[in-house]
mmCIF file of C-alpha atoms and ligand atoms in Angstrom:
data_model
loop_
_atom_site.group_PDB
_atom_site.id
_atom_site.type_symbol
_atom_site.label_atom_id
_atom_site.label_comp_id
_atom_site.label_asym_id
_atom_site.label_seq_id
_atom_site.Cartn_x
_atom_site.Cartn_y
_atom_site.Cartn_z
ATOM 1 C CA MET A 325 35.376 68.570 19.944
ATOM 2 C CA PRO A 326 32.271 69.791 20.028
ATOM 3 C CA GLU A 327 30.396 71.611 16.442
ATOM 4 C CA PHE A 328 28.847 74.323 18.299
ATOM 5 C CA VAL A 329 29.809 76.469 21.387
ATOM 6 C CA TYR A 330 26.738 78.005 23.516
ATOM 7 C CA GLY A 331 28.285 81.294 25.385
ATOM 8 C CA THR A 332 27.019 82.123 27.707
ATOM 9 C CA ALA A 333 27.963 85.895 28.591
ATOM 10 C CA TRP A 334 26.014 88.600 29.912
ATOM 11 C CA LYS A 335 22.827 86.537 31.079
ATOM 12 C CA GLU A 336 22.786 87.086 34.744
ATOM 13 C CA ASP A 337 19.730 85.459 35.919
ATOM 14 C CA ARG A 338 18.960 84.207 33.218
ATOM 15 C CA THR A 339 22.333 82.041 32.478
ATOM 16 C CA ALA A 340 20.659 78.867 34.063
ATOM 17 C CA ALA A 341 17.322 78.641 32.336
ATOM 18 C CA LEU A 342 18.879 79.775 29.611
ATOM 19 C CA VAL A 343 21.586 76.915 29.951
ATOM 20 C CA GLN A 344 19.403 74.537 30.149
ATOM 21 C CA LEU A 345 17.069 75.762 27.512
ATOM 22 C CA ALA A 346 20.448 75.307 24.960
ATOM 23 C CA ILE A 347 21.293 71.780 25.649
ATOM 24 C CA ARG A 348 18.048 70.679 25.660
ATOM 25 C CA ALA A 349 18.146 72.349 22.271
ATOM 26 C CA GLY A 350 20.443 70.074 21.659
ATOM 27 C CA PHE A 351 24.235 72.086 22.190
ATOM 28 C CA ARG A 352 26.129 69.988 23.662
ATOM 29 C CA ALA A 353 29.085 72.523 24.261
ATOM 30 C CA ILE A 354 29.041 75.344 27.034
ATOM 31 C CA ASP A 355 31.096 78.212 27.757
ATOM 32 C CA THR A 356 31.913 80.744 30.326
ATOM 33 C CA ALA A 357 33.984 82.121 32.495
ATOM 34 C CA ASN A 358 35.232 82.396 36.647
ATOM 35 C CA GLN A 359 34.525 86.445 35.395
ATOM 36 C CA ARG A 360 31.080 87.535 37.687
ATOM 37 C CA LYS A 361 31.453 91.090 35.653
ATOM 38 C CA HIS A 362 30.602 89.386 32.321
ATOM 39 C CA TYR A 363 29.136 86.181 34.150
ATOM 40 C CA TYR A 364 27.239 84.046 36.083
ATOM 41 C CA GLU A 365 29.290 80.839 35.936
ATOM 42 C CA ALA A 366 27.459 79.926 39.014
ATOM 43 C CA GLY A 367 24.435 79.833 37.168
ATOM 44 C CA VAL A 368 25.587 77.527 34.330
ATOM 45 C CA GLY A 369 26.194 74.767 37.321
ATOM 46 C CA GLU A 370 22.916 75.371 38.638
ATOM 47 C CA ALA A 371 21.850 74.836 34.892
ATOM 48 C CA LEU A 372 23.927 71.397 34.260
ATOM 49 C CA ALA A 373 22.655 70.158 37.529
ATOM 50 C CA ALA A 374 19.299 70.837 36.664
ATOM 51 C CA VAL A 375 19.981 68.931 33.327
ATOM 52 C CA TYR A 376 21.626 65.645 35.159
ATOM 53 C CA ARG A 377 18.683 65.035 37.319
ATOM 54 C CA ALA A 378 16.692 65.333 34.444
ATOM 55 C CA GLY A 379 18.893 62.711 32.771
ATOM 56 C CA LEU A 380 18.935 64.603 29.739
ATOM 57 C CA VAL A 381 23.152 64.345 29.672
ATOM 58 C CA GLU A 382 25.964 63.211 31.334
ATOM 59 C CA ARG A 383 28.913 64.925 32.433
ATOM 60 C CA GLU A 384 30.782 62.714 29.444
ATOM 61 C CA ASN A 385 28.942 64.062 26.911
ATOM 62 C CA LEU A 386 29.186 68.016 27.678
ATOM 63 C CA PHE A 387 32.364 69.917 26.607
ATOM 64 C CA LEU A 388 32.630 72.247 29.326
ATOM 65 C CA GLN A 389 35.236 75.538 28.646
ATOM 66 C CA THR A 390 35.507 78.366 31.501
ATOM 67 C CA LYS A 391 38.861 80.666 31.621
ATOM 68 C CA PHE A 392 41.460 82.985 33.906
ATOM 69 C CA THR A 393 40.136 86.371 33.894
ATOM 70 C CA TYR A 394 43.744 88.916 35.339
ATOM 71 C CA GLN A 395 41.956 91.494 37.645
ATOM 72 C CA ARG A 396 42.206 94.132 35.274
ATOM 73 C CA GLY A 397 39.274 92.540 33.378
ATOM 74 C CA GLN A 398 37.159 91.900 36.736
ATOM 75 C CA ASP A 399 34.830 94.079 38.947
ATOM 76 C CA HIS A 400 35.276 93.158 42.792
ATOM 77 C CA ARG A 401 33.820 89.711 42.860
ATOM 78 C CA LEU A 402 37.227 87.943 42.310
ATOM 79 C CA PRO A 403 37.384 84.253 42.301
ATOM 80 C CA TYR A 404 40.757 84.790 43.779
ATOM 81 C CA ASP A 405 42.867 87.075 46.462
ATOM 82 C CA SER A 406 44.493 89.754 44.045
ATOM 83 C CA LYS A 407 47.851 89.662 46.252
ATOM 84 C CA ALA A 408 48.795 85.964 45.669
ATOM 85 C CA PRO A 409 50.756 85.080 42.931
ATOM 86 C CA LEU A 410 49.191 84.849 39.772
ATOM 87 C CA ALA A 411 50.222 80.955 39.689
ATOM 88 C CA VAL A 412 47.773 80.806 43.071
ATOM 89 C CA GLN A 413 45.365 83.068 41.583
ATOM 90 C CA VAL A 414 44.880 80.653 38.555
ATOM 91 C CA ALA A 415 44.493 77.682 40.875
ATOM 92 C CA HIS A 416 42.127 79.119 43.011
ATOM 93 C CA SER A 417 40.240 80.580 39.843
ATOM 94 C CA LEU A 418 40.410 77.271 38.207
ATOM 95 C CA ALA A 419 38.925 75.503 41.781
ATOM 96 C CA SER A 420 36.230 77.509 42.422
ATOM 97 C CA SER A 421 34.961 77.184 38.644
ATOM 98 C CA LEU A 422 35.024 73.588 39.282
ATOM 99 C CA ASP A 423 33.167 74.544 42.248
ATOM 100 C CA HIS A 424 30.284 76.194 40.276
ATOM 101 C CA LEU A 425 29.782 74.025 37.340
ATOM 102 C CA ALA A 426 30.409 71.061 40.280
ATOM 103 C CA THR A 427 32.922 68.676 38.605
ATOM 104 C CA ASP A 428 36.589 67.915 39.026
ATOM 105 C CA HIS A 429 37.261 68.785 35.304
ATOM 106 C CA VAL A 430 36.649 71.128 32.525
ATOM 107 C CA ASP A 431 37.120 70.495 29.027
ATOM 108 C CA SER A 432 39.143 73.703 28.071
ATOM 109 C CA PHE A 433 40.733 75.918 30.404
ATOM 110 C CA VAL A 434 41.451 79.090 28.579
ATOM 111 C CA LEU A 435 42.988 82.534 29.126
ATOM 112 C CA HIS A 436 40.548 85.264 28.946
ATOM 113 C CA GLY A 437 42.980 87.629 26.844
ATOM 114 C CA PRO A 438 47.030 88.242 27.883
ATOM 115 C CA SER A 439 48.256 90.771 29.984
ATOM 116 C CA SER A 440 48.737 93.471 27.147
ATOM 117 C CA GLY A 441 47.222 93.678 23.988
ATOM 118 C CA TYR A 442 50.773 94.108 22.270
ATOM 119 C CA GLU A 443 52.617 91.724 23.950
ATOM 120 C CA TRP A 444 52.756 88.403 25.555
ATOM 121 C CA THR A 445 54.515 89.133 28.378
ATOM 122 C CA GLU A 446 56.197 87.440 31.505
ATOM 123 C CA ASP A 447 52.559 87.195 33.538
ATOM 124 C CA ASP A 448 51.300 85.567 30.660
ATOM 125 C CA THR A 449 54.165 82.868 30.617
ATOM 126 C CA GLU A 450 53.488 82.780 34.632
ATOM 127 C CA VAL A 451 50.288 82.603 34.488
ATOM 128 C CA TRP A 452 50.392 79.829 30.992
ATOM 129 C CA GLU A 453 52.625 77.926 32.975
ATOM 130 C CA ALA A 454 50.134 77.385 35.980
ATOM 131 C CA MET A 455 47.628 76.354 33.485
ATOM 132 C CA ARG A 456 49.932 73.947 31.756
ATOM 133 C CA HIS A 457 49.943 72.500 35.873
ATOM 134 C CA GLU A 458 45.532 72.572 36.225
ATOM 135 C CA ARG A 459 45.919 70.681 33.029
ATOM 136 C CA ASP A 460 48.785 68.313 33.667
ATOM 137 C CA ALA A 461 46.775 67.796 36.923
ATOM 138 C CA GLY A 462 44.183 66.449 35.689
ATOM 139 C CA ARG A 463 41.370 69.553 35.960
ATOM 140 C CA THR A 464 41.206 70.468 32.490
ATOM 141 C CA ARG A 465 41.836 68.646 29.874
ATOM 142 C CA LEU A 466 42.617 71.540 26.848
ATOM 143 C CA LEU A 467 44.206 75.170 27.233
ATOM 144 C CA GLY A 468 43.541 77.621 24.959
ATOM 145 C CA VAL A 469 43.973 81.300 24.952
ATOM 146 C CA SER A 470 41.502 84.708 23.802
ATOM 147 C CA ASN A 471 41.328 87.869 22.536
ATOM 148 C CA VAL A 472 45.055 87.115 20.898
ATOM 149 C CA SER A 473 46.784 88.498 17.949
ATOM 150 C CA LEU A 474 49.257 87.068 15.196
ATOM 151 C CA ASP A 475 51.472 88.820 17.337
ATOM 152 C CA HIS A 476 50.746 87.117 21.191
ATOM 153 C CA LEU A 477 51.031 83.600 19.258
ATOM 154 C CA GLU A 478 54.215 84.181 16.915
ATOM 155 C CA GLN A 479 55.759 85.314 20.495
ATOM 156 C CA MET A 480 54.466 81.932 22.396
ATOM 157 C CA ALA A 481 55.692 80.477 20.113
ATOM 158 C CA ALA A 482 59.253 82.410 19.791
ATOM 159 C CA ASN A 483 59.564 81.863 23.649
ATOM 160 C CA ALA A 484 59.357 77.913 23.045
ATOM 161 C CA LEU A 485 55.775 77.522 24.843
ATOM 162 C CA GLU A 486 53.403 74.545 24.603
ATOM 163 C CA LEU A 487 50.643 76.039 22.182
ATOM 164 C CA PRO A 488 46.968 76.740 22.841
ATOM 165 C CA ALA A 489 45.002 73.929 21.841
ATOM 166 C CA TYR A 490 42.329 76.387 21.462
ATOM 167 C CA VAL A 491 42.258 80.365 20.164
ATOM 168 C CA GLN A 492 38.971 82.230 20.591
ATOM 169 C CA ASN A 493 38.640 85.276 19.228
ATOM 170 C CA ARG A 494 35.878 88.368 17.860
ATOM 171 C CA CYS A 495 35.984 87.573 14.615
ATOM 172 C CA PHE A 496 35.343 90.637 12.124
ATOM 173 C CA ALA A 497 34.773 89.665 8.094
ATOM 174 C CA ARG A 498 36.894 93.017 7.784
ATOM 175 C CA THR A 499 40.106 91.654 8.514
ATOM 176 C CA GLY A 500 38.691 88.547 6.529
ATOM 177 C CA TRP A 501 37.913 86.975 9.587
ATOM 178 C CA ASP A 502 40.654 87.126 11.572
ATOM 179 C CA ARG A 503 42.914 85.987 8.433
ATOM 180 C CA GLU A 504 46.238 86.028 10.111
ATOM 181 C CA VAL A 505 45.103 84.431 12.931
ATOM 182 C CA ARG A 506 43.116 81.615 11.574
ATOM 183 C CA ALA A 507 46.241 80.989 9.500
ATOM 184 C CA PHE A 508 48.357 80.402 12.272
ATOM 185 C CA CYS A 509 46.263 78.013 14.057
ATOM 186 C CA ASP A 510 45.678 76.276 10.800
ATOM 187 C CA GLN A 511 49.821 75.602 10.442
ATOM 188 C CA HIS A 512 50.292 74.593 14.607
ATOM 189 C CA LYS A 513 46.944 72.874 14.563
ATOM 190 C CA ILE A 514 44.817 74.932 16.680
ATOM 191 C CA ASN A 515 41.197 74.788 16.630
ATOM 192 C CA TYR A 516 39.548 78.611 16.276
ATOM 193 C CA GLN A 517 37.145 79.386 17.830
ATOM 194 C CA GLY A 518 35.247 82.369 16.473
ATOM 195 C CA PHE A 519 32.570 84.403 17.932
ATOM 196 C CA SER A 520 30.569 87.617 18.104
ATOM 197 C CA LEU A 521 30.467 86.100 14.497
ATOM 198 C CA LEU A 522 26.774 88.384 13.620
ATOM 199 C CA THR A 523 27.444 91.290 16.497
ATOM 200 C CA ALA A 524 30.795 92.101 14.656
ATOM 201 C CA ASN A 525 29.536 91.532 11.262
ATOM 202 C CA PRO A 526 25.800 93.458 10.721
ATOM 203 C CA GLU A 527 27.469 94.612 7.187
ATOM 204 C CA VAL A 528 27.537 90.831 6.095
ATOM 205 C CA LEU A 529 24.087 90.663 7.242
ATOM 206 C CA ARG A 530 23.149 93.187 5.119
ATOM 207 C CA HIS A 531 24.685 92.103 2.053
ATOM 208 C CA PRO A 532 22.479 91.705 -0.735
ATOM 209 C CA PRO A 533 24.179 88.226 -2.432
ATOM 210 C CA LEU A 534 24.214 87.114 1.256
ATOM 211 C CA ILE A 535 20.376 87.464 1.771
ATOM 212 C CA GLY A 536 20.027 86.099 -1.601
ATOM 213 C CA LEU A 537 21.935 82.565 -0.684
ATOM 214 C CA ALA A 538 20.287 82.441 2.354
ATOM 215 C CA GLU A 539 16.756 82.648 0.437
ATOM 216 C CA LYS A 540 17.797 80.163 -1.824
ATOM 217 C CA LEU A 541 18.759 77.732 0.523
ATOM 218 C CA THR A 542 15.817 78.446 2.509
ATOM 219 C CA ALA A 543 18.239 79.753 5.562
ATOM 220 C CA THR A 544 18.750 83.162 7.534
ATOM 221 C CA PRO A 545 22.054 84.944 6.906
ATOM 222 C CA ALA A 546 22.477 83.637 10.505
ATOM 223 C CA GLN A 547 22.772 80.593 10.111
ATOM 224 C CA ILE A 548 25.048 80.843 5.967
ATOM 225 C CA VAL A 549 27.394 82.956 8.735
ATOM 226 C CA PHE A 550 27.789 80.161 11.342
ATOM 227 C CA ALA A 551 28.087 77.448 7.842
ATOM 228 C CA PHE A 552 30.655 79.619 6.343
ATOM 229 C CA ALA A 553 32.558 79.699 10.042
ATOM 230 C CA ARG A 554 32.512 75.809 9.829
ATOM 231 C CA ALA A 555 33.629 75.813 6.595
ATOM 232 C CA VAL A 556 36.509 77.447 7.020
ATOM 233 C CA GLY A 557 37.050 75.897 9.928
ATOM 234 C CA MET A 558 35.937 77.292 13.332
ATOM 235 C CA LEU A 559 34.354 76.416 15.790
ATOM 236 C CA PRO A 560 31.593 79.092 16.362
ATOM 237 C CA LEU A 561 29.609 80.002 19.382
ATOM 238 C CA SER A 562 26.109 81.230 19.957
ATOM 239 C CA GLY A 563 25.377 83.224 22.863
ATOM 240 C CA THR A 564 21.268 83.588 21.585
ATOM 241 C CA SER A 565 17.872 84.045 24.315
ATOM 242 C CA ASN A 566 16.190 83.199 21.799
ATOM 243 C CA ALA A 567 15.161 79.306 21.413
ATOM 244 C CA GLU A 568 14.334 79.878 18.178
ATOM 245 C CA HIS A 569 17.287 81.109 17.519
ATOM 246 C CA MET A 570 18.875 78.027 18.923
ATOM 247 C CA LYS A 571 17.666 75.412 17.411
ATOM 248 C CA GLN A 572 18.351 77.735 13.613
ATOM 249 C CA ASP A 573 22.080 78.310 14.777
ATOM 250 C CA LEU A 574 21.835 74.346 15.154
ATOM 251 C CA ALA A 575 20.505 73.534 12.487
ATOM 252 C CA SER A 576 23.034 75.527 10.365
ATOM 253 C CA LEU A 577 25.395 72.756 10.798
ATOM 254 C CA THR A 578 23.857 70.496 8.646
ATOM 255 C CA LEU A 579 24.076 73.459 5.672
ATOM 256 C CA THR A 580 27.075 72.579 3.360
ATOM 257 C CA LEU A 581 28.429 75.846 1.303
ATOM 258 C CA PRO A 582 29.705 75.285 -1.941
ATOM 259 C CA PRO A 583 34.297 76.622 -2.501
ATOM 260 C CA GLU A 584 32.972 79.152 -4.068
ATOM 261 C CA VAL A 585 30.546 80.525 -1.918
ATOM 262 C CA VAL A 586 32.696 80.169 1.033
ATOM 263 C CA GLN A 587 35.684 81.993 -0.669
ATOM 264 C CA ALA A 588 33.153 84.727 -1.898
ATOM 265 C CA ILE A 589 31.862 85.557 1.685
ATOM 266 C CA GLU A 590 35.204 85.292 3.011
ATOM 267 C CA SER A 591 36.200 88.323 0.692
ATOM 268 C CA ILE A 592 32.893 89.842 1.223
ATOM 269 C CA ALA A 593 34.687 92.971 3.752
ATOM 270 C CA GLY A 594 38.809 92.675 3.896
HETATM 271 N N1 LIG B 1075 36.338 85.582 24.909
HETATM 272 C C1 LIG B 1075 35.752 86.743 24.791
HETATM 273 O O1 LIG B 1075 36.602 87.140 25.650
HETATM 274 C C2 LIG B 1075 34.385 86.804 24.385
HETATM 275 C C3 LIG B 1075 34.035 87.877 24.492
HETATM 276 C C4 LIG B 1075 32.505 87.993 24.088
HETATM 277 C C5 LIG B 1075 32.099 86.422 23.938
HETATM 278 N N2 LIG B 1075 32.807 85.861 24.031
HETATM 279 C C6 LIG B 1075 31.432 84.301 24.678
HETATM 280 O O2 LIG B 1075 30.438 83.945 23.383
HETATM 281 C C7 LIG B 1075 29.389 83.989 23.438
HETATM 282 C C8 LIG B 1075 29.102 84.567 22.205
HETATM 283 O O3 LIG B 1075 29.016 85.471 21.915
HETATM 284 P P1 LIG B 1075 28.705 86.832 20.782
HETATM 285 O O4 LIG B 1075 29.369 87.854 21.144
HETATM 286 O O5 LIG B 1075 28.852 85.926 19.783
HETATM 287 O O6 LIG B 1075 27.530 87.561 20.762
HETATM 288 P P2 LIG B 1075 26.260 86.713 21.216
HETATM 289 O O7 LIG B 1075 25.212 86.892 22.819
HETATM 290 O O8 LIG B 1075 26.254 85.210 20.893
HETATM 291 O O9 LIG B 1075 24.901 88.015 20.785
HETATM 292 C C9 LIG B 1075 24.710 87.271 19.400
HETATM 293 C C10 LIG B 1075 23.816 87.848 18.921
HETATM 294 O O10 LIG B 1075 23.522 87.103 17.850
HETATM 295 C C11 LIG B 1075 21.586 86.697 17.801
HETATM 296 N N3 LIG B 1075 21.454 85.690 17.003
HETATM 297 C C12 LIG B 1075 22.056 84.276 17.183
HETATM 298 N N4 LIG B 1075 21.038 83.444 16.424
HETATM 299 C C13 LIG B 1075 20.837 83.968 16.093
HETATM 300 C C14 LIG B 1075 19.940 83.515 15.052
HETATM 301 N N5 LIG B 1075 19.853 82.630 14.318
HETATM 302 N N6 LIG B 1075 19.551 84.405 14.178
HETATM 303 C C15 LIG B 1075 19.168 86.033 14.300
HETATM 304 N N7 LIG B 1075 19.705 86.522 15.362
HETATM 305 C C16 LIG B 1075 20.554 85.502 15.867
HETATM 306 C C17 LIG B 1075 21.709 87.406 19.440
HETATM 307 O O11 LIG B 1075 19.994 87.772 19.221
HETATM 308 P P3 LIG B 1075 19.073 86.514 20.291
HETATM 309 O O12 LIG B 1075 19.432 86.644 21.556
HETATM 310 O O13 LIG B 1075 17.195 87.127 19.977
HETATM 311 O O14 LIG B 1075 18.340 85.223 19.283
HETATM 312 C C18 LIG B 1075 22.222 88.434 19.407
HETATM 313 O O15 LIG B 1075 22.286 89.273 19.425
HETATM 314 C C19 LIG B 1075 29.507 84.863 24.448
HETATM 315 O O16 LIG B 1075 28.210 84.338 25.293
HETATM 316 C C20 LIG B 1075 30.597 84.556 25.318
HETATM 317 O O17 LIG B 1075 30.796 83.278 26.080
HETATM 318 C C21 LIG B 1075 33.608 85.099 24.599
#
C-alpha cells in the first residue's frame, strides 16, 4: 500500500517530465484518470517508459491508479463511445488506460464520481458492477470511488454492493476534514485518500499555532498538514510541480505529531 500519491491533474504537456521528476524524488504511487479534460494519461505512460528504461524502478514497485469518468465529466476527447452501454464504456476506458500506461493491470481503478451528487443511482450500480468485472478479470487489483458523500457510501452498503477499497475525496478542514466519510471508511476498512489538502484549506496554512508548530519542528506548514493527514489515517495526494516541494512532501512521512496536536489540527476549522 502506498504512503503518498503523486497526482497528475492539470499538467498537460508537462505531465511526462513532472511524473519522471516525482518518481526520481521518490514517489512510488501515481494517480491519473482517463479524462483528457484534466489529465494527460498518455504523458504518464511516457514518464513510466522513461523511468523503466533508465532502470529507476520496475512496474511491480509502482502503484498506478486511474479512473473511469462519466461523459458529463469529460470534454469531446472521450475514451469510449458515448452511445455504448455503461458497462462497455467502463471496459473501453480501462483498456485505453492500460494502453496509455503500457501495463496489463492498474493497482486501483476508481469511479471518478457518482452520476448524481445526491444519491447512488442505478447507473452507478451498473458502472460499479462493470468495474468489479474488470477487477475479477485481473485488470485492476483494487477498486475505488471518488467525490462521494456519506449518503453515497451508505446507499452502496444498503444495496449490498461490494464496498470500495479506496475513497478519494477533496478534504476540507471545515468539515472536520471529511469527518463523516472518514468515520465510515474506518468502520468498513476502506482506505481514505485525501486531495486538495493544501488548496482547500488556506486558513489552516495561515493558522498561527500551526505555523508556530512548523517552526518548532523545522518543518513547513504544508508538511504539518500532510503529517496530520497521515496521523489520522489518510493517504495524502500531492500534485506539486516543484522539485523541492516533492522532496518536502515525502519528507513529511518522517514527521510524527503528538496526539494532542493531531486532535487540535482536526478541530481547527470544523
Ligand atoms: N478525484 C478527483 O476528482 C480529483 C480532483 C482533484 C485532484 N485529484 C487528484 O489529486 C491530485 C492533487 O490535487 P490537489 O487538488 O491536492 O492539488 P495539487 O495539484 O496537489 O496542488 C497542490 C498545491 O499545493 C502546492 N504544494 C504542494 N506541496 C507543497 C509544499 N510542500 N509546500 C508548499 N506548497 C505545496 C502546489 O504548489 P507547487 O506546485 O508550487 O508545489 C499546488 O499549488 C491531483 O493531481 C489529482 O491526481 C483528484
